[in-house]
Amino acid sequence: VKLVFENALAYNSKEDAVHKEARKLQKKFEKTWKDVEAQLEEWQSDRLAKEEEKERRKTGEDDDDAATDAKKDAAASTKKKVKIDEAAHKFVWEERGGWGVVC
């Protein structure tokens, strides 16, 4: 996606509408992408915590506080929402289906 913006900027003059709109969209994309990356990092840390909890249960090291925290985190992370645009499009992480777009 970033290459599309770079090409639009490189191959169109600064006065051209394509260049101007590409610059606007690029800024909007970069801001939104940071939010998506943050959500991905949060999801990955939640996933790691679930895996660690699962491993503790297998080895018999079940800590009640850790188990309670892991359950709360798992319940909170089943759907991750990142606002994509004002027209109510959102990226949503669905536990079984991966990333999807909800309108």
mmCIF file of C-alpha atoms in Angstrom:
data_model
loop_
_atom_site.group_PDB
_atom_site.id
_atom_site.type_symbol
_atom_site.label_atom_id
_atom_site.label_comp_id
_atom_site.label_asym_id
_atom_site.label_seq_id
_atom_site.Cartn_x
_atom_site.Cartn_y
_atom_site.Cartn_z
ATOM 1 C CA VAL A 1 0.000 0.000 0.000
ATOM 2 C CA LYS A 2 2.824 2.364 0.853
ATOM 3 C CA LEU A 3 4.366 1.795 -2.566
ATOM 4 C CA VAL A 4 1.145 2.917 -4.250
ATOM 5 C CA PHE A 5 1.363 6.261 -2.477
ATOM 6 C CA GLU A 6 5.065 6.592 -3.194
ATOM 7 C CA ASN A 7 4.482 5.935 -6.903
ATOM 8 C CA ALA A 8 1.576 8.380 -7.080
ATOM 9 C CA LEU A 9 3.782 11.059 -5.537
ATOM 10 C CA ALA A 10 6.822 10.204 -7.650
ATOM 11 C CA TYR A 11 5.090 10.041 -11.033
ATOM 12 C CA ASN A 12 2.699 12.987 -10.704
ATOM 13 C CA SER A 13 3.699 16.623 -10.390
ATOM 14 C CA LYS A 14 2.992 18.476 -7.150
ATOM 15 C CA GLU A 15 0.316 20.543 -8.899
ATOM 16 C CA ASP A 16 -1.531 17.449 -10.133
ATOM 17 C CA ALA A 17 -4.728 16.397 -8.315
ATOM 18 C CA VAL A 18 -3.480 12.815 -8.103
ATOM 19 C CA HIS A 19 -0.363 13.959 -6.230
ATOM 20 C CA LYS A 20 -2.378 16.121 -3.832
ATOM 21 C CA GLU A 21 -4.940 13.411 -3.084
ATOM 22 C CA ALA A 22 -2.223 10.769 -2.721
ATOM 23 C CA ARG A 23 -0.510 12.956 -0.118
ATOM 24 C CA LYS A 24 -3.785 13.323 1.835
ATOM 25 C CA LEU A 25 -4.540 9.610 1.665
ATOM 26 C CA GLN A 26 -0.980 8.723 2.584
ATOM 27 C CA LYS A 27 -1.187 10.788 5.780
ATOM 28 C CA LYS A 28 -4.554 9.260 6.668
ATOM 29 C CA PHE A 29 -3.269 5.758 5.947
ATOM 30 C CA GLU A 30 -0.134 6.243 8.063
ATOM 31 C CA LYS A 31 -2.202 7.408 11.030
ATOM 32 C CA THR A 32 -4.643 4.524 10.689
ATOM 33 C CA TRP A 33 -1.848 2.001 10.152
ATOM 34 C CA LYS A 34 -0.274 3.025 13.472
ATOM 35 C CA ASP A 35 -3.585 2.184 15.164
ATOM 36 C CA VAL A 36 -3.734 -1.160 13.381
ATOM 37 C CA GLU A 37 -0.162 -1.979 14.402
ATOM 38 C CA ALA A 38 -0.965 -1.093 18.008
ATOM 39 C CA GLN A 39 -3.965 -3.413 17.926
ATOM 40 C CA LEU A 40 -1.856 -6.181 16.399
ATOM 41 C CA GLU A 41 0.763 -5.801 19.120
ATOM 42 C CA GLU A 42 -1.946 -5.930 21.783
ATOM 43 C CA TRP A 43 -3.468 -8.999 20.170
ATOM 44 C CA GLN A 44 -0.093 -10.715 19.977
ATOM 45 C CA SER A 45 0.637 -10.066 23.651
ATOM 46 C CA ASP A 46 -2.839 -11.355 24.570
ATOM 47 C CA ARG A 47 -2.236 -14.438 22.469
ATOM 48 C CA LEU A 48 1.129 -15.027 24.137
ATOM 49 C CA ALA A 49 -0.489 -14.744 27.577
ATOM 50 C CA LYS A 50 -3.093 -17.340 26.557
ATOM 51 C CA GLU A 51 -0.390 -19.702 25.327
ATOM 52 C CA GLU A 52 1.595 -19.271 28.544
ATOM 53 C CA GLU A 53 -1.526 -19.964 30.594
ATOM 54 C CA LYS A 54 -2.228 -23.070 28.537
ATOM 55 C CA GLU A 55 1.341 -24.271 29.091
ATOM 56 C CA ARG A 56 1.072 -23.638 32.863
ATOM 57 C CA ARG A 57 -2.085 -25.738 32.971
ATOM 58 C CA LYS A 58 -0.355 -28.575 31.128
ATOM 59 C CA THR A 59 2.541 -28.564 33.586
ATOM 60 C CA GLY A 60 0.286 -28.210 36.640
ATOM 61 C CA GLU A 61 1.522 -24.766 37.638
ATOM 62 C CA ASP A 62 -1.970 -23.282 37.723
ATOM 63 C CA ASP A 63 -1.913 -19.982 39.604
ATOM 64 C CA ASP A 64 -5.432 -18.761 40.428
ATOM 65 C CA ASP A 65 -4.576 -15.060 40.000
ATOM 66 C CA ALA A 66 -2.808 -15.641 36.685
ATOM 67 C CA ALA A 67 -5.680 -17.794 35.446
ATOM 68 C CA THR A 68 -8.219 -15.140 36.366
ATOM 69 C CA ASP A 69 -6.188 -12.424 34.642
ATOM 70 C CA ALA A 70 -5.719 -14.554 31.526
ATOM 71 C CA LYS A 71 -9.471 -15.241 31.331
ATOM 72 C CA LYS A 72 -10.254 -11.530 31.617
ATOM 73 C CA ASP A 73 -7.687 -10.678 28.934
ATOM 74 C CA ALA A 74 -8.998 -13.408 26.647
ATOM 75 C CA ALA A 75 -12.574 -12.181 26.988
ATOM 76 C CA ALA A 76 -11.545 -8.589 26.288
ATOM 77 C CA SER A 77 -9.496 -9.496 23.217
ATOM 78 C CA THR A 78 -11.943 -11.602 21.194
ATOM 79 C CA LYS A 79 -12.771 -8.616 18.990
ATOM 80 C CA LYS A 80 -10.296 -5.841 18.310
ATOM 81 C CA LYS A 81 -11.689 -2.786 16.591
ATOM 82 C CA VAL A 82 -9.697 -0.135 14.774
ATOM 83 C CA LYS A 83 -11.502 2.754 13.157
ATOM 84 C CA ILE A 84 -10.689 2.909 9.455
ATOM 85 C CA ASP A 85 -12.738 5.806 8.235
ATOM 86 C CA GLU A 86 -15.624 8.067 9.133
ATOM 87 C CA ALA A 87 -17.976 5.986 6.977
ATOM 88 C CA ALA A 88 -18.003 3.404 9.812
ATOM 89 C CA HIS A 89 -15.640 0.882 8.229
ATOM 90 C CA LYS A 90 -13.652 -0.968 10.870
ATOM 91 C CA PHE A 91 -11.015 -3.672 10.940
ATOM 92 C CA VAL A 92 -12.181 -6.306 13.398
ATOM 93 C CA TRP A 93 -10.208 -9.276 14.666
ATOM 94 C CA GLU A 94 -12.448 -12.300 14.832
ATOM 95 C CA GLU A 95 -10.978 -15.166 16.829
ATOM 96 C CA ARG A 96 -11.713 -17.802 14.191
ATOM 97 C CA GLY A 97 -11.679 -15.752 11.002
ATOM 98 C CA GLY A 98 -8.763 -13.341 11.372
ATOM 99 C CA TRP A 99 -8.945 -9.711 10.309
ATOM 100 C CA GLY A 100 -12.118 -8.579 8.581
ATOM 101 C CA VAL A 101 -13.788 -5.324 7.627
ATOM 102 C CA VAL A 102 -17.097 -4.410 9.209
ATOM 103 C CA CYS A 103 -19.257 -1.722 7.613
#
